[in-house]
Structure formats: structure tokens, C-alpha cells
Amino acid sequence: MNSHNITHRQLFFLIVQTQIGVGVLSLPYSLFSKAKVDGWISLILAGILIQFSCLAIWKLCARFPQKTIFEILPKIMGKNLGMVFNIIYTLHFAAISILLLAMYNNIVGKWILFETPHWVIIFIMAFSGSYFITSTPRELARFYTLVTPLLLVLLGLILYAYTDVHFLYLLPVGQAGLSNILKSSSDAVVALLGFDVALVFLAYTSGSANKMLKAISFGSLCVTLVYLFIVVTTFIYFNPLEIIIIPEPVLYMLKAFSFSIIERTDLIFLSVWIISVATSFISYLFVVAKGVQTLFKLQNHQSAAPFIALFCGLIAIIPNEKLEIAAWNKYVSLTSLFFSGISPILFLLIAVIRKKNEKGTASS
Amino acid sequence: MTFFKKPKKLKQIIASVQKEDKTETYNEVGESQIEQKQTIEDIVAQIKEPFASTEDLITQWIELPSDDSRVALLYIESIIDRKLIQDQILNPLFELSNEIGMDSLRKMGKLDLTKHTDMTMAQSLLLQSHTLVFTEDTACFYSVSTPVDTKRDITEPDNETILRGAHDGFIENLSINLALIRKRLKTPKLKVKYYRVGKETHTTIAVVYVDNIANPDYVNEVENRIKSIEADGIYAPGNLEESIEDRPFSFFPQMVSTERPDRVAANLMEGRIALVYDTSPTAHIMPVNFFTFYQSVDDYNNRWIIGSFFRLIRLFSFFIAIGLPAVYIATVSFHFEVIPFGLILLIKSSLEDIPYPPLFEAMLMELTIELIREASIRLPTRIGSTIAIVGGLVIGDAVVKAGLVSNLMIIIVAVTAIAAYIVPSNEMSAAVRILRFPFMIAAATMGFVGIVFGFMILLFHLCRLYTFGAPYFAPIAPLSLKDLKDSIIRAPFWVMNRRPQDLDAQKRSLDNQVRKWEKKS
Amino acid sequence: MKKVTYLLPILFLLTGCWDQTMLNQTKLITAGGFDYTKDDKVIGTAAVPQAVAVEAGQSKVADLIFSSTGFTARQTRLRLDRKVTERLEASKNQVVVFGEKAAKKDIYHLLDVFYRDPKSALNAKLAVSKGRAADVISTKFEETKTSTGVGEYLRDSIISAEESATVPKENIQTICPLMFDPGQDFALPYLEPMGDKIKTVKVGGVALFNGHKMVGTIKEPLSVVYTMMTGESSTVFMSTTKKISNKKNQNVLNYATIKVQKNKRHFSVKVSPTGEISAQIKLKTKVVVTEYPPDKLSSPTEIEKLEKALSKRLSKDAQEVINRLQKMNSDPYGVGRKMIAFHYPTWKKLDWAKEYPKTKFTASIDVNIVDSGIIE
């Protein structure tokens, strides 16, 4: 394992790249649909919440150094219950991967490739993913680091919106009411998902525990800020009444921009965005592969890769309507809120109460 | 010399089929000897046995006037210099052997002979232009190196010309090549290890590295891989390259091949390892990263700002050479919305009457360029320029006039071709040229999405590629900001005070204590 | 080398080309126009340039004009498509023109197709034309004969009007938030085709909107003042010529031309305790005198005098603009938006459409001469 380890800096990029994904495009819309222009407050609340989850994840993994969640669970829950939870977690991560694929397919199909069959769009991503996860976390982290500057391109393009913004649209603050703001932050948590892959990748990180914590928590913070920037930008670019009918406000905004050497910046944005989605998808696919490896007691996770990709791809083809994807999104949101946001805290509590850590298990 | 356990096969390299050995006629006596005590004739016959029927193996018998003992000289006529034998053996022998014996002569240093006791080495020595000297003392023999001087002049390599800097290049002679390196690195730390590979060819390879800089892990890795080669012959450096590189299926070259000793020397000082070959002017440098291929000696001789600029241009050319035709295809056949209005009518009108889809157009022209390139390499230079004219002017112009290919495509293809040839390394240039085809296909299928997936896979391939354990895409993945100053740009000499991290050199710091003088105001 | 096998399926996927829309097999619409027939059908008019023979970058564009009717904008597009040989593409559309009657009905209904289509050109300029849009688009303008097509010609005319601040900068996307905004309206360029023999188009001012409907116009010299008050700090050539006195006997001496260098708008909306709403725009503008025939700007008093005269004159114009806007019930400066942002409870109780014309809305422009060209 040691030669494939990643540094805490690479962990940071891994978390950032995993978190930034499909959510970038639709987050302003989903926030707005509940919390109106106060959606950005929901986002901040969600950002604070996931900081706690990050802390819990880190604390949990710190008790079991170099163990992934799939190895930790049997230790704190007992063998059988741990197995059950492993299955649940693997399916949960698979569900996220599938949802990512479906949403990516939906957006690409709607914005660039109108006629291309959906299975082509999905499987090109799925098979690229299976190629990527045949490597070790170290190479993945290197790749993520390499493509991170592209995020700046995305942000730079969005920055151009400030030529025509109406700051007054944000006012008055708090018109949606506290309950709506809270409800909406669950949507924000879903968009910020990605920190949960730390459950697996922390096992491959070398370095002091403090630095690891800094990496994940700072990573999540950065992503929260980036999202905040995007959300606020769209909120002040579009009229509040307009956002309701625009599911992908960021793209819509970019569509109107034109420069003297290039027009239709949304196409450029989308192309770069695909890489962001791919990195999220690959991270989750890797986690699923690790889960499958544990469940089937495989020698390495690589052998499972093509089957997982095929599985995810096939299921992602099924929903071909916007509404169906929305329904899936809702279910996965709920489960992820629980499995990624809350349950790490619970596991940590269980581990603390049952006094399980690496040494404790050795004696029992 | 454990590589010489099967000397019997050596005879294949001498291509004579004559049945009768000319040298046999001198000493028929040698063949009827008693088994117990080996005489000098026995030994000579024994040595000669695998060489049977080659006519250029000469045995020369000399009777020493002093003690009536006989001495036999064995050599392969075609690869030795007779004058050297005369000077080095015969003259001193006749002058001095009256007084003292052979061995004592050697010990006194009057005769430049090496003493051997291992008879199995005789054949290989013969094949390496040595002359063997056998005396009545059958337990040992002597050898002296008498190579014939067949080397060509040291010239600047045609395929790696530079503007400023040294204009010498490797030639087909190992010792000269090593001399060219040693001339630049006059340090005892410069280590040279010889390996002979190929069961029949016995190609000599020198592994060269600087002892206290190069990481021993990489040195061991290189040596192990060379040792593991078991082949009848290593005919060209390419054979060796393919036998020891990490990913033979990759498009990317995994070692730098160069004919420039200055380039080798600079890389050795960075902590890399060089392979220098006998019979080939090409040396290989390893472990390398992607950016090594984009460095040229010229960069260091230019002022650093200019050198940096050129290097950036070269890296930029990588993306142009791979991506430009693909982006063009994707744009005109998928996303022409991105073309600004002022340009679109122009492009549209130039495309209007082209019957073929852009992919076909591009393929046609790219292949034409490759044809021209291939043709001009094979042809002698004088005809080569004709090809350039035919290819460049006639085809380029006529194909547009005929309406097969659009004006714009010609521009795109031409820019791409130029961008591909900017790369200072031939192999990398070839890799880049090949890579554009998958990208073009991807672009013609899914537009920008296809290109994005293409680049993703390409970049990831680079990220996971290792050469001899060193990451290939090194200062970028893994990211090492400090190393970017000699890969993306060419920072001034006095700033470069660390060796590249990916090479994990034993001595990381470079003592570039320059510009310490006081500035006079 | 197992890993290579992972890439094989990808190659397999790369075999079709479903989305290909070849540039040379499409017809690009560069200008579109919408009118209504008497029985409420939409008439769509489109200009499609046919490039004729390119030699050394000199393209000559001949426009083909197609038009068709339908019940909706999309239907007219589909019917247009059937009239031409290749696929019609609106992704490079430069300008959308509404006939005055169509604009007075509702422009959002016609623009919906642009907002919904992922390939549409949202950066196209919008304009309202005097008379029918179809007439503007199908006119053979003088300038289009030599080089550009009608789409480019109209777009460039509008852009040059924007640069001289005759009209505010808008495109399909930028008016979208405003169309939805209950507290703000917008204005579009108002095109007037001119000339009998030498045909040109003139951007004659701005067409003002209330919600989705056009409610009136402000014509050219005044429209510069209108644009200045939108808060636009400066454009390339934000200039206006104003009469500042009646005293000189030679009429030309009564005028001064200024170029605005920088505008600073102070815009406040106040609600008094009694519920009265008052709005005020104070504009501080730094100008360069680009024309002043009396030529006596050497002394500070002289400059001050000119400043005062200009301020007075411009403030009067500004108030004129405001009065007209209130009369038309068009709120392009966003008084209502300010109300929503800062006086939300009050706003909620109001019927803004009725309240706005009654608002006490004042405007003043304070001119500060910073430069006077290379002579004094």
C-alpha cells in the first residue's frame, strides 16, 4: 500500500475534484426552488454541516489507520452486521455513481449532443471510468491535481457574468423564512457530496492526522466557497422569477456571452465541466470497486472495474425522462444525507462507545 | 564476463564458408598430440575450432631466437591493425626476448600485454580485435588490443542540429563516444559499466551514470533489465529500447535518444542514466519525463527569457499538433455556434462546395503530409527538395483548386504539421503525429465531448506512465512546482539549484553559486 | 496490457456521428423578424445570406429573404424550414426585429422559442421597427449591397447606436430577467427605415416597454439622456449636442457638444412615513467639450458658466424623460426593484402599476467639464 499512497495535498485535490461535479450546474436552481434568493444561506449552512461530517469521517478513519470504511465497518459493528453495512454502503456509492451518470447524460443530451443515443453518452463515460480505476489512488490524485486548474477556467467564465448583474436581486435577505432555508440546505448537502469518498481515500493517505483533517475540511470549504460564488452569481444575474424556469442557470448564463474570438461559451464550459463530472464519477466508481473487492474478497479492485462500470452504465440508461431523474435524485439525496452526512458521526459514536480502534480490535 | 559461456556460436559472425583453413597448413604437427600434455598447438587448435572455415582468422608462428621456443599469434585479420601488431608485439619481442623471457618482459612493461589464464575468454577477445599471444607455457596466454581504426569523423548530427553550442556528435565507436562524454564530465564519479548483449552479436553497451548523483535504484533497475535480455542479437538501439522500456504499447517514447554528447552530459548531471552503444551513434537517456523531450540544448544557450519563450511555444505546439485538426472538425461539423459571426460566413463559403465530410478531408491531407515526409526522408537530399515542392505547392494548391479540400483545411493541416515538427525529439514528434488521428475520429463522432474524453484519457495515460520507476509526467503529475522552472520554462542558471524531484537523485542540491561577484555601480 | 482492453469499447462507441450538423449543409439565419397578421397569426421573416465566391477573403453576401406564417413563432420557423433546401440554423442569428404592432402585443411569447432552444443565439440584438419588421429585413439597404448581409448591417447599426449611447446595451438574454421583473422594465432600439433611393436604417431612439409590451418611444437626442440615466458609466462615444442659449444671432453658436467621460449615478427611492414614494436620480457627469464654436473656454468662469448652462439644460431633459416614462408607465430604471429590495413590506401592499406613475420622481444632471479637446 505504501508505494501507492497519496499526500495530504493530493487528498485535498481529490476531495475538491470529487465534490465539484454535476451539482455546479443545477445547484442554484435546486436551492432557489425552495429557499428563493436566500438559497445562498442554505448553502452556507450545508457547508457548516458537512464540516462536522468531515470531522467525523476523519476521526473515524484516524482510529483505524490505513483501513477503508469497508474494513472498518466489520470491526466496529461485528462481522455480520458489518457485512450488511458494507453491502448497503457499496450500493449507496453505486447509486451515487449511477445518478451522476444519469444526470451527466441528461445535461449533455440536452445541451450538446441532442441526437446521440443515450447509451453512447453513458457508456463512453462508464468505460473511461473503468479504465481510470484500474490504477491506484496515487495516479488518480495526480490526474485530479493536473485538471484542477481547469476549474479556474470555469470560474473565470462565470466571472464574466459580472458585466451585467443586479445586486439588488439578493435583497431583502430572509424573505423565504427559516424553515425553507433549512429544508433547502439538504439539497445543498447533496451538491456538496464528495467529501464522503474520504472514507476510502483516507486509508491511502500518508502524513500526519492533522494535515489530513486540514485537507478534507479545507477541500470542502473551498468547494463550498466556489459553489457560493456560483450560486450568488446566478442569483444576481437572473431575475428571481426567471431562475424558476431555468434548471441549468450557469449554462444558460454563459450561453449569452460572446467574445470576439469565441461565441457560445457554454459549450466550452460544458466541455470542461465534463472533466469535473468524470473526476467525481471516477472517485465514486473507485470506492464502489473497493467495496466490491471487500464483499467478494477479490485480490484487487481492478478485476471488478469493468463489471461495475457495465452495471452502473446499464442502470443509468433506464431513466430517460427529466422527471424520473428528479425522482431518483430525491431518493439518492435522502440516502446520501443519511449515509454520507450523518452516519459517519453515528459510526464514530459507536466506535467510541464500544472502544474500538485498531488496538482494541487486535485484543478482542 | 559471465556472458561468454557459449563461445561455440561465435563462428556465425564470421561469414566465411571456406572448408580449408589457410592457417592450418603451417602446423600439421599440432593435430597429433598426446592427450596428457597440451602443447601450444593443441591450445591454438582448440581456440580455432569454433572458427573453423573462416579465412580471416590468422595464426602466425614465431620462433624466438633466444630459447627456441615458439610463440603463436592469433588474430582476425579483418578487424585488426597489422601495424599495431608490428609495433606492439613483434618489434619489442625480437629486440628484447633474446635477453629475457616473455613474462618478465610483460612485467617490465616493455610489452603491452595482458595475461589471461581463462581459455574460454580467448574467442571473445579475438572478436574484439585483440591479438592473442600463445607461448609454450600453455597455462596462460597474452592478449593485446589491436583494433583497426575504422571510425568516421566526429560531425554534428544532422537530425539534431542546434544554433549555438557544441557541434560534435556521437559516432559508431563506443570508446570515442565515451571519450566525448568524459571530456565534458571530468569527474571520477562518472561510472561506465559495460554489458554485452546478444548471444551472437555481443553488442557492447555502456551504462553511464554519475555515481553520487544518480539514484542507485534506477541504476539497478536499468542494469537488471539489461542483464535480463536473452536474445540472439541486439541489432539496433531500438531493439534494446523495446526490450527494456516499461510500456511498449504506449505511443510515447520512454527514453530520449540523442546523438549529442552535450545533451547526454547535461542529463547525466541531473541524475539520469545513459546507455551508449558500440556501432551506433545513438545514445539513450533514462529515466526521462515528458518534458525532457521538449528540452533542447539551444534553450540553455539562449538568454533565459528567450529560451523560456521557445519552450512554452514547444509545449503549446504539443496541444496544437494533437488537437487542432480535431477541434476544427468538431467545430465545423458539430459546434459551429462557437465561431464568431465575422468568421462564420467566411468559413462557410470556403466549405460550401467541398463534397467530403471534414474528417475525410483532414485524414486525406494528414496522410498526404505523412507521405511527403516519408518520401523526403528516403530520397537523397537533392531529390528531397523536389518532393517538398511537389508536395507543398502542387498538391496543396491543386487539391484546393480541384475542390477536394477546403482552403481552411490546408491551413489547419499545415499549422499542425509545423507544430508537430517543432518538437526537438524525433520520437516524440512521431508520437504526436500518430495521436492526432484518434483525436480526429473522436471529434468527428462526438464533437467537443469526444475531444474532452480523448484528452482525459491521454492525460491519464501520461499520469500513470512510469519509466524505470520514475513518473513520466513528472513535474506536473505529481506536481512539483519547483521543478517547473526547467520543464515548462527555462529558468536562469543561477535559479536552478535543485535537481528534478522525480529522479530522486542522491544529491538533490546543485551548487550553482554563481553571480556572487559584487556589482560595481 | 490488459488495460488496453478497457479502451477498446470506447473505440467501439466512437463509430457513429449522430449529432453532425455540417456547416456547409446548413442555412444560417442572420436576421429574424416578427409581425402579426390581422387574424393574430405570426409572420416570421428570416434573412439567409448566401455567400457568393470567396476570393482572397473578399466575400460578397447576397441575402435571401424567406417568410411564412403560423400560429406560433416555432411553427413559422418550421414552415420556413420547409421552404429552403438545407437545414435552417438560427444559432448565428444576429438580430431579431419586432414590428411595432407585434411589440405592442407581447414580445415574450415570440421570444420563448429563443429561450428554450439550446442552440439559439442569446446574444442577438433586439430591436423594434417602425412599421413591419418584414419590411425592414427585406429592404435592400445601400450598405448591404457592397459587403455585409442585412443581419450584420442591422446589428452593426444597433451597436454603433449603443456606442453613441443612443440606446442602452441589450440582447435577448439581458432583457430576460427584466421581462420577469415586476420592479423593472427595459428599452430596445427603435429602428426607422429611411430614404427612397439610398436606403438606410436609422436607430431613431428607444422603444420603451412595460412588462412584455411596448408602450412608447423616446426619440433620438433625448434617448441619450435616457441612456445616461441608466447608470451606464460611459460608452465609446456617449455624446450629445445641446442648445445652451438663444442669445447668439448665428444659430450654430448657440450649441455645445459634449462627450461623456464618466457618469456617476446616485439613485435613491424613499418612502415617507405617510407612505408617499419618492425617487430621485442624481447624475454627476464628467464631460469633454468636443464642440463649442464660441471658443472661449480659457477662464474658469467661462467654463463654470458653460457647466451651469449644460447642467440646467440636461436636467431639464432628464426630467422630461422621467415624465414621459411615468406617463407611459415604464420603469426601466428600476424604481420598483429598489422598492422590493429596501421597502419590501410597503411594496407587497402596493399595486405598482398604478402607483408608479404617481410617484414623485425627480432627476438632475450635474455637469463637470474636465477637458475641452486640444484647444481651449
Coordinates of C-alpha atoms in Angstrom, one line a residue, chain A:
Chain A
M1 CA 0.0 0.0 0.0
N2 CA 2.8 2.4 0.9
S3 CA 4.0 2.9 -2.6
H4 CA 0.6 3.9 -3.8
N5 CA 0.0 6.4 -1.0
I6 CA -1.1 9.9 -1.7
T7 CA 0.0 13.0 0.1
H8 CA -2.4 15.2 2.1
R9 CA -2.1 17.8 -0.7
Q10 CA -3.3 15.3 -3.2
L11 CA -6.1 14.3 -0.9
F12 CA -7.2 17.9 -1.0
F13 CA -7.4 17.9 -4.8
L14 CA -9.1 14.5 -4.7
I15 CA -11.8 15.9 -2.4
V16 CA -12.2 19.1 -4.3
Q17 CA -12.5 17.3 -7.7
T18 CA -14.9 14.8 -6.3
Q19 CA -17.1 17.4 -4.8
I20 CA -17.3 19.6 -7.8
G21 CA -19.4 17.7 -10.3
V22 CA -22.9 17.7 -11.6
G23 CA -24.0 20.0 -8.8
V24 CA -22.3 23.0 -10.3
L25 CA -24.9 23.4 -13.0
S26 CA -28.1 22.7 -11.1
L27 CA -27.4 23.8 -7.6
P28 CA -28.6 27.4 -8.0
Y29 CA -31.9 26.1 -9.4
S30 CA -32.5 23.5 -6.7
L31 CA -31.6 25.9 -3.9
F32 CA -33.8 28.5 -5.4
S33 CA -36.8 26.3 -5.8
K34 CA -37.1 26.1 -2.0
A35 CA -35.3 28.9 -0.4
K36 CA -35.8 31.6 -3.1
V37 CA -32.9 34.1 -3.2
D38 CA -32.0 33.0 0.3
G39 CA -30.6 29.8 -1.2
W40 CA -27.1 31.0 -0.5
I41 CA -27.8 31.0 3.2
S42 CA -28.8 27.4 2.9
L43 CA -25.6 26.7 1.1
I44 CA -23.6 28.2 3.9
L45 CA -25.5 26.1 6.5
A46 CA -24.9 23.0 4.5
G47 CA -21.2 23.9 4.3
I48 CA -21.0 24.1 8.0
L49 CA -22.9 20.8 8.4
I50 CA -20.5 18.9 6.1
Q51 CA -17.6 20.3 8.1
F52 CA -18.9 18.3 11.0
S53 CA -19.3 15.2 8.8
C54 CA -15.7 15.7 7.6
L55 CA -14.6 15.9 11.2
A56 CA -16.4 12.7 12.0
I57 CA -15.1 10.9 8.9
W58 CA -11.6 11.9 9.8
K59 CA -11.9 10.9 13.4
L60 CA -13.3 7.6 12.4
C61 CA -10.6 6.9 9.9
A62 CA -7.9 8.1 12.3
R63 CA -8.9 5.3 14.8
F64 CA -8.3 2.8 12.1
P65 CA -5.3 4.0 10.1
Q66 CA -4.9 2.6 6.6
K67 CA -8.3 1.0 6.7
T68 CA -11.1 1.8 4.3
I69 CA -14.7 2.1 5.5
F70 CA -15.3 -1.4 4.2
E71 CA -12.7 -2.7 6.6
I72 CA -13.7 -0.5 9.5
L73 CA -17.4 -1.4 9.5
P74 CA -17.0 -5.1 10.3
K75 CA -14.7 -4.1 13.1
I76 CA -17.0 -1.7 14.9
M77 CA -20.3 -3.4 14.1
G78 CA -19.2 -7.0 14.3
K79 CA -18.7 -9.3 11.3
N80 CA -22.2 -10.0 10.2
L81 CA -23.7 -6.6 10.8
G82 CA -20.6 -5.0 9.3
M83 CA -21.1 -7.1 6.2
V84 CA -24.7 -5.9 5.8
F85 CA -23.5 -2.3 6.2
N86 CA -20.8 -3.0 3.6
I87 CA -23.4 -4.1 1.1
I88 CA -25.5 -1.1 1.9
Y89 CA -22.6 1.2 1.5
T90 CA -21.4 -0.3 -1.7
L91 CA -24.9 0.0 -3.1
H92 CA -25.2 3.5 -1.8
F93 CA -22.0 4.6 -3.6
A94 CA -23.1 2.7 -6.7
A95 CA -26.3 4.6 -6.6
I96 CA -24.4 7.9 -6.4
S97 CA -22.3 6.8 -9.4
I98 CA -25.4 5.9 -11.3
L99 CA -27.1 9.1 -10.5
L100 CA -24.0 11.0 -11.6
L101 CA -24.1 9.2 -14.9
A102 CA -27.8 9.8 -15.4
M103 CA -27.5 13.5 -14.7
Y104 CA -24.5 13.9 -16.9
N105 CA -26.3 12.1 -19.6
N106 CA -29.3 14.3 -19.2
I107 CA -27.4 17.5 -19.4
V108 CA -25.1 16.5 -22.2
G109 CA -28.1 15.2 -24.1
K110 CA -29.9 18.4 -23.6
W111 CA -27.1 20.9 -24.3
I112 CA -24.6 19.4 -26.8
L113 CA -25.4 16.0 -28.2
F114 CA -29.1 16.1 -29.0
E115 CA -29.3 13.1 -31.3
T116 CA -26.6 10.9 -29.9
P117 CA -28.1 7.8 -28.3
H118 CA -28.1 7.9 -24.5
W119 CA -26.3 4.7 -24.1
V120 CA -23.3 6.0 -26.1
I121 CA -23.0 9.1 -23.9
I122 CA -23.3 7.0 -20.8
F123 CA -21.0 4.2 -21.8
I124 CA -18.2 6.4 -23.0
M125 CA -18.1 7.8 -19.5
A126 CA -18.6 4.4 -17.8
F127 CA -15.8 2.8 -19.8
S128 CA -13.4 5.7 -19.4
G129 CA -14.2 5.4 -15.7
S130 CA -13.4 1.7 -15.7
Y131 CA -10.1 2.5 -17.4
F132 CA -9.3 5.1 -14.8
I133 CA -10.0 3.0 -11.8
T134 CA -7.6 0.3 -12.9
S135 CA -4.9 2.4 -11.4
T136 CA -4.0 3.3 -7.9
P137 CA -5.3 6.3 -5.9
R138 CA -1.9 7.9 -6.4
E139 CA -2.3 8.2 -10.1
L140 CA -5.9 9.3 -9.7
A141 CA -4.8 12.0 -7.3
R142 CA -2.1 13.1 -9.7
F143 CA -4.6 13.3 -12.5
Y144 CA -7.0 15.3 -10.3
T145 CA -4.3 17.7 -9.4
L146 CA -3.5 18.1 -13.1
V147 CA -7.0 19.0 -14.1
T148 CA -7.7 21.3 -11.2
P149 CA -6.5 24.4 -13.0
L150 CA -9.4 23.8 -15.3
L151 CA -11.7 24.8 -12.5
L152 CA -10.2 28.2 -12.7
V153 CA -11.3 28.3 -16.4
L154 CA -14.8 27.6 -15.3
L155 CA -14.8 30.2 -12.6
G156 CA -13.2 32.7 -15.0
L157 CA -16.0 32.2 -17.5
I158 CA -18.6 32.7 -14.8
L159 CA -16.8 35.8 -13.7
Y160 CA -17.8 37.3 -17.0
A161 CA -21.4 37.5 -15.8
Y162 CA -20.5 40.4 -13.6
T163 CA -20.7 42.7 -16.6
D164 CA -24.5 42.5 -16.2
V165 CA -25.6 41.8 -12.7
H166 CA -28.3 43.2 -10.5
F167 CA -27.1 43.0 -6.9
L168 CA -30.5 44.2 -5.7
Y169 CA -32.0 40.8 -6.6
L170 CA -30.4 39.4 -3.4
L171 CA -32.4 41.7 -1.3
P172 CA -34.2 41.6 1.0
V173 CA -32.5 38.8 2.9
G174 CA -34.6 36.3 4.7
Q175 CA -37.7 36.6 2.7
A176 CA -38.1 32.8 2.3
G177 CA -38.3 32.1 6.0
L178 CA -36.1 29.9 8.2
S179 CA -37.9 26.6 7.6
N180 CA -37.5 26.9 3.8
I181 CA -33.8 27.8 4.2
L182 CA -33.2 24.7 6.3
K183 CA -35.1 22.5 4.0
S184 CA -33.1 23.8 1.1
S185 CA -29.8 23.1 2.8
S186 CA -30.4 19.3 2.4
D187 CA -30.3 19.9 -1.3
A188 CA -27.1 21.8 -0.9
V189 CA -25.6 18.9 1.1
V190 CA -26.3 16.7 -1.9
A191 CA -24.5 19.0 -4.2
L192 CA -21.6 19.1 -1.9
L193 CA -21.4 15.3 -1.7
G194 CA -17.9 14.0 -2.4
F195 CA -16.3 14.5 0.9
D196 CA -17.6 11.1 1.7
V197 CA -15.1 9.4 -0.6
A198 CA -12.6 10.3 2.1
L199 CA -14.0 7.3 3.9
V200 CA -11.9 5.2 1.5
F201 CA -9.2 7.6 0.3
L202 CA -8.1 8.5 3.8
A203 CA -6.8 4.9 4.1
Y204 CA -4.3 5.7 1.3
T205 CA -3.1 9.0 2.6
S206 CA 0.2 9.3 4.4
G207 CA 1.1 12.1 6.6
S208 CA 0.1 13.4 10.0
A209 CA -3.6 13.1 11.0
N210 CA -3.8 16.9 11.4
K211 CA -2.8 17.5 7.9
M212 CA -5.3 15.0 6.6
L213 CA -8.1 16.8 8.5
K214 CA -6.9 20.1 7.1
A215 CA -7.0 18.6 3.6
I216 CA -10.6 17.3 3.8
S217 CA -12.0 20.2 5.7
F218 CA -10.2 22.8 3.7
G219 CA -11.2 21.0 0.5
S220 CA -14.8 21.1 1.5
L221 CA -14.5 24.7 2.5
C222 CA -13.1 25.6 -0.9
V223 CA -15.8 23.8 -2.7
T224 CA -18.5 25.5 -0.5
L225 CA -17.0 28.8 -1.4
V226 CA -16.8 28.0 -5.1
Y227 CA -20.4 27.0 -5.0
L228 CA -21.4 30.0 -3.1
F229 CA -19.7 32.2 -5.7
I230 CA -21.6 30.4 -8.5
V231 CA -24.9 30.5 -6.7
V232 CA -24.7 34.1 -5.8
T233 CA -23.6 35.0 -9.3
T234 CA -26.6 33.3 -10.9
F235 CA -28.9 34.8 -8.3
I236 CA -27.8 38.3 -9.2
Y237 CA -27.7 37.6 -12.9
F238 CA -31.1 36.2 -13.3
N239 CA -34.3 37.6 -12.1
P240 CA -35.8 35.6 -9.2
L241 CA -38.8 34.8 -11.4
E242 CA -36.6 33.7 -14.2
I243 CA -34.5 31.2 -12.3
I244 CA -37.6 29.1 -11.6
I245 CA -37.8 28.2 -15.3
I246 CA -34.1 27.6 -15.8
P247 CA -32.8 24.3 -14.5
E248 CA -29.2 25.0 -15.5
P249 CA -28.8 28.7 -14.9
V250 CA -25.0 28.6 -15.1
L251 CA -25.0 27.3 -18.6
Y252 CA -27.9 29.5 -19.6
M253 CA -25.9 32.5 -18.4
L254 CA -22.9 31.5 -20.4
K255 CA -24.8 30.9 -23.5
A256 CA -25.4 34.6 -23.9
F257 CA -21.8 35.6 -23.5
S258 CA -19.7 36.0 -26.6
F259 CA -16.2 37.2 -27.1
S260 CA -14.6 38.4 -30.2
I261 CA -12.7 35.1 -30.8
I262 CA -15.3 32.7 -29.5
E263 CA -19.0 32.6 -29.0
R264 CA -21.3 30.3 -27.1
T265 CA -19.1 29.9 -24.1
D266 CA -21.5 27.4 -22.6
L267 CA -20.1 24.8 -25.0
I268 CA -16.6 25.5 -23.7
F269 CA -17.9 25.4 -20.1
L270 CA -19.7 22.1 -20.7
S271 CA -16.6 20.5 -22.2
V272 CA -14.5 21.5 -19.2
W273 CA -17.3 20.5 -16.9
I274 CA -17.4 17.0 -18.3
I275 CA -13.9 16.5 -16.8
S276 CA -15.2 17.6 -13.4
V277 CA -18.1 15.2 -13.7
A278 CA -15.7 12.5 -14.7
T279 CA -13.5 13.0 -11.7
S280 CA -16.5 12.8 -9.4
F281 CA -17.7 9.7 -11.2
I282 CA -14.3 8.0 -11.1
S283 CA -13.9 8.6 -7.4
Y284 CA -17.2 7.0 -6.6
L285 CA -16.5 4.2 -9.0
F286 CA -13.2 3.6 -7.3
V287 CA -15.0 3.5 -4.0
V288 CA -17.6 1.0 -5.3
A289 CA -14.8 -1.1 -6.7
K290 CA -13.1 -1.2 -3.3
G291 CA -16.5 -2.2 -1.8
V292 CA -17.0 -5.0 -4.3
Q293 CA -13.4 -6.1 -3.6
T294 CA -14.2 -6.4 0.1
L295 CA -17.5 -8.1 -0.4
F296 CA -16.3 -10.7 -2.9
K297 CA -12.9 -11.0 -1.3
L298 CA -11.1 -10.2 -4.5
Q299 CA -7.4 -10.0 -4.9
N300 CA -7.5 -6.4 -6.2
H301 CA -10.2 -4.0 -7.1
Q302 CA -9.1 -3.8 -10.7
S303 CA -10.8 -7.1 -11.7
A304 CA -14.1 -5.7 -10.6
A305 CA -13.8 -2.5 -12.6
P306 CA -15.4 -3.4 -15.9
F307 CA -18.3 -5.2 -14.4
I308 CA -19.1 -2.3 -12.1
A309 CA -18.9 0.2 -15.0
L310 CA -21.2 -2.0 -17.0
F311 CA -23.6 -2.3 -14.1
C312 CA -23.7 1.4 -13.5
G313 CA -24.0 2.2 -17.1
L314 CA -26.8 -0.2 -17.7
I315 CA -28.9 1.1 -14.8
A316 CA -28.1 4.7 -15.7
I317 CA -29.7 4.2 -19.1
I318 CA -33.1 3.3 -17.6
P319 CA -34.4 6.8 -16.6
N320 CA -34.8 8.7 -19.8
E321 CA -37.1 11.4 -18.6
K322 CA -36.3 14.6 -16.7
L323 CA -38.9 13.8 -14.1
E324 CA -37.6 10.3 -13.5
I325 CA -34.1 11.6 -12.9
A326 CA -35.5 14.1 -10.5
A327 CA -37.2 11.3 -8.6
W328 CA -34.0 9.3 -8.4
N329 CA -32.2 12.4 -7.3
K330 CA -34.6 12.8 -4.5
Y331 CA -34.1 9.2 -3.2
V332 CA -30.4 9.4 -3.5
S333 CA -30.4 12.7 -1.8
L334 CA -32.1 11.3 1.2
T335 CA -29.9 8.3 1.4
S336 CA -26.8 10.3 1.0
L337 CA -27.8 12.8 3.6
F338 CA -28.0 9.8 5.9
F339 CA -25.1 7.7 4.8
S340 CA -22.6 10.3 4.0
G341 CA -23.7 13.2 6.2
I342 CA -25.0 11.6 9.4
S343 CA -23.9 8.0 9.7
P344 CA -20.2 8.8 9.9
I345 CA -21.0 10.6 13.1
L346 CA -23.0 7.6 14.3
F347 CA -20.3 5.2 13.5
L348 CA -17.8 7.4 15.3
L349 CA -20.1 7.3 18.3
I350 CA -20.4 3.6 18.2
A351 CA -16.7 3.2 17.8
V352 CA -16.1 5.5 20.8
I353 CA -18.7 3.8 23.0
R354 CA -17.5 0.3 22.1
K355 CA -14.0 1.5 22.4
K356 CA -13.0 0.1 19.1
N357 CA -9.9 1.2 17.5
E358 CA -7.0 -0.5 15.8
K359 CA -5.5 -1.8 19.0
G360 CA -8.8 -2.7 20.6
T361 CA -9.8 -5.0 17.8
A362 CA -6.5 -6.7 18.0
S363 CA -7.1 -7.7 21.6
S364 CA -10.7 -8.8 21.2

